[in-house]
Amino acid sequence: MGDHFEKGQHALLNEGEENEMEIFGYRTQSCRKTLCLAGSIFSFGILSLVFYWKPAWHVWANCIPCSLQEADVVLLRTTDEFQTYSRKKVMWICLSALNSAFRLNADNPFITDEESIINRAVRKPDLKVRCIKVQKIRYVWDNLEGQFQKIGCLEDWLSSAKIHLKFGSGLTTEEQEIRRLICGPNTIDVEIAPIWKLLIKEVLNPFYVFQLFSVCLWFSEDYKEYAFAIIIMSIISITLTVYDLREQSVKLHRLVEAHNNITVSIYGKNAGVQELESRFLVPGDLLILMGNKVQMPCDAILIDGSCVVNEGMLTGESIPVTKTPLPKMEGSVPWRRQGEGEYKRHVLFCGTEVIQAKGARSSTAKAVVLQTGFNTAKGDLVRSILYPKPMNFKLYRDAIRFLLCLVGTATIGMIYTLCVYVLSGETPGEVVKKALDVITIAVPPALPAALTTGIMYAQRRLKKRGIFCISPQRINVCGQLNLVCFDKTGTLTRDGLDLWGVMPCDGNSFQEVHSFTSGRTLPWGPLCAAMTSCHSLILLDGTIQGDPLDLKMFEATTWEIVVSGDDFHKGVPGCAMVVKPCGTSSQVPVEGIAILHQFPFSSVLQRMTVIVQEMGGDQLVFMKGAPERVASFCQPETVPTSFVSELQIYTTQGFRVIGLAYKKLEMDHHISAFMREQVESDLIFLGLLILENRLKEETKPVLEELISARIRTVMITGDNLQTAITVARKSGMVSESQKVILIEANETTGSSSASISWKLLEEKKHIAYRNQDNYINIREEISDNSKEGSYHFALNGKSFQVITQHFSSLLPKILMNGTIFARMSPGQKSSLVEEFQKLDYFVGMCGDGANDCGALKMAHVGVSLSEQEASVASPFTSKTPNIECVPHLIKEGRAALVTSFCMFKYMALYSMIQYVGVLLLYWETNNLSNYQFLFQDLAITTIIGVTNIFVLVLVVQLSVCLFILFADIPELYRRLDLLCTPILWRVYIVIMLSSNFIVSLVVEEAIIENRALWMTIKRCFGYQSKSQYRIWQRALANDPSWPPINQTSYSDMPGCGRGVSYSNPVFESNEDQL
């Protein structure tokens, strides 16, 4: 197919998304369909089989191109490197069934929102909707836009005001039924695939079809023994494969089964509160959330009240997360982009558990259904498992190319055989058999089975080490890894944090550190109040639950948490969270502190804020977060002059440092009237909370092992940049002799363009305080030998985003030595992995599941250290929660890869030897006997191909061959159709074989495996690797101006902006809008 299309025939589906596809319109033509049917009949189903393997050929043969509006069949093609085709029929949804019940009028909008995709999708006057279903997602034809659009979710352009206005009072019954019919049921339905369907799908694999052809040919030639052997091997292989697929199908079905059987309460505009099954939910329904422990059956936007949610299914960590209602803001800005921070803090995701729900003015919270079915967060996770991204591995590409070469060789042999036997006067049937025989000799049917041998045994060994694999083919890829990315917290360092101490601030100077290890309680004051109340802890079944950091901080105060009643205390609302001093804290002058409102922690904002009420006292605001961010919201005179130096002292030692601040709140307005921007201003800096996060014992030895094997290691973390640099040095990722260069990039501001600066880090000098994320010491003067030795770049997520958007020509240069990436959001982690892949690195990603799921899926090899549901999509999961699994994976991958190479060479050489031998015999119109073929095919080749005791089998085979050669048993020779030769000839054969073995061994060791020799040959002939990262390495090695140090460049300068040599148009970061 060319790239010339009829008008309206071609379009993009999911443009700019990960699952982007091209879509082509076709119309079925009766005469073409009849001809194809006749062809299938006359070819005994071969044509249908080809169409099954090649969906695009089926469409091109049966249909003619047309516009998408007229199409009854669409052809889909992925826009990635694989260009995979799939075929879908266009279906119709009829609304006529609802016409009698609701008397639909074609002249009026079917739902209240006239701009909704549903109104634009209904074809009038016959009230029909055209749709297709692709990878479990339904798309409807937009008559106005002239394209297929996703259905089953609220439109992205809706503003928060419109969401409150249109859906705040629920949907009418009529609108619910229309949406239900067009959007489909709210189910994540993964059916257990029937065994017969799995069996047929496996049997129709081209490999097994070729084996069936070979077996039929061998039976016709009375070569039954090997035919039965191949049949038995195939049956075992098919049975094991079908069993594994069935087990995976059952596990996935059980994972989502409970999702479809939830009873929920919704509020209808006319019907009021009603209960119904979750499968009847539609986008726009108003959910009523009450009580505790509710499983979310859909994605929903919280519009009233607050919820505490366990998002372990998504993040891998069972840490309660507080959700706040979507504020009602005027304007037409889409709700996802309004305000500062993440829109996700207002969204209750499908599959998560609502631990606690409470309304602002009642006991119930309200949420608008955002997405249903496979459009939801859980649905997306399940789809990523059902439709994984294909793996493009060079070994498999080369294997297919070599098989095609073998097919070409077999074709030449067939022509040769036809000529020889036709000229010798053989019967046509015999000539055809002999010619087809050449195919089964040149292309060994046992080759694919032999190639999987190494993978099978490697998987078994990995399982013994507690490493489980859901994608066995990726084991071979493990052997190719040359760069491994690691998350920091929970992966390189321990999960738990120990509270080391707190450094109070008085005026504009720090006081003596208060150590909690001594057992002394912190004296009462604003700092103590902040530690007791500035958190997201909840009380569930009498147990305090929440973030481990918050728990450690609160436990150090020895206070307790209670839930207020209706008459708890004057001025304290009912069901509010109240912290109170316990009996031992007698010197505290307040009865307690009620937490009135929370602005939850956001990884993008790097802070959280609470509004509290002292019982009988003032209303206060407390903020906790990254010290740099907290200080930026404080009055400058309250921030100590030694802030930067003190912060560096602790971060360079690997401590986790948290900043605290507060202010008194004027009580002129109701709490709900305050915006976050109003509350978070003119704060008073309180001090630094210092927590210890130690390296895991296994981290340093593993990283040293990887580095000694010349495998790059990279850290991607959401933590502070200085802490990340310290951990990198302590772990050995950056040695003490190596330099670290800080890269800071800033967005366009006012008249100045985007800038990027390079600074060499030093340990003892200090810089003045600036309102930035990076507070590390910069070396102002550098010596002439600054470029000697290796160096590493360190940057944060904000700088990475600016570089990607404004300095893309510099990005590959930075990535060549980029080792430390801090303050990275989940989306930026995935993008970074993808950028490394574009440089032709084989990238591994190891994380504990917290915010790493996207990167784990994106990497060539993802290793999850978490057994939560979020790690289901990761190819490998380790039961041991440390990075020791990474070297094991690489070793087993290399072992499997070497085995695959060896088996490939062995099987190919065997087939070529037999091929040449048989063709020589054909010249004399002779052939090997069936027993001779059996001995070669089964005893010599197949047994070695499916066993891991290669040497033992080889010794046994050699012994049997020598026995047969010198046994002189006439009856044995007669049965094997062997000709008895003189003893001297047999001695000559042994001498020739021994000589061949010695020569092969010398050639293997002295030439083929001689790395130094090949490196010398490469240098002599000027051969250089074509991998992108190797090309950049050579270019940077010869660039005297790299790396730039103590320099600042701007995007409008020549050579600093977007270059044509390297660009990434796919990545458009939305982190600033989150």
CSV table of N, CA and C in Angstrom, one decimal, residues 276 280 286 506 538 647 667 731 803 1027:
chain,number,residue,atom,x,y,z
A,276,LEU,N,-27.8,1.0,42.5
A,276,LEU,CA,-27.8,0.2,41.3
A,276,LEU,C,-26.4,-0.4,41.2
A,280,PHE,N,-23.9,-0.3,35.5
A,280,PHE,CA,-24.8,0.6,34.9
A,280,PHE,C,-24.4,2.1,35.0
A,286,LEU,N,-23.8,11.2,39.2
A,286,LEU,CA,-23.3,11.7,40.5
A,286,LEU,C,-23.3,10.6,41.6
A,506,ASP,N,14.7,30.4,65.5
A,506,ASP,CA,14.3,31.5,66.3
A,506,ASP,C,14.8,32.8,65.7
A,538,ILE,N,-4.8,9.3,59.3
A,538,ILE,CA,-6.2,9.1,59.6
A,538,ILE,C,-6.3,8.0,60.7
A,647,LEU,N,21.3,23.4,55.5
A,647,LEU,CA,20.6,22.4,54.7
A,647,LEU,C,21.6,21.5,54.0
A,667,MET,N,-9.7,35.4,60.9
A,667,MET,CA,-10.9,34.6,61.0
A,667,MET,C,-12.1,35.3,60.4
A,731,SER,N,26.7,5.2,47.5
A,731,SER,CA,26.5,3.9,46.9
A,731,SER,C,27.5,3.5,45.9
A,803,ILE,N,14.9,21.5,29.2
A,803,ILE,CA,15.8,21.0,28.2
A,803,ILE,C,15.1,20.2,27.1
A,1027,SER,N,25.8,2.4,16.9
A,1027,SER,CA,24.8,2.8,17.9
A,1027,SER,C,24.9,4.3,18.2
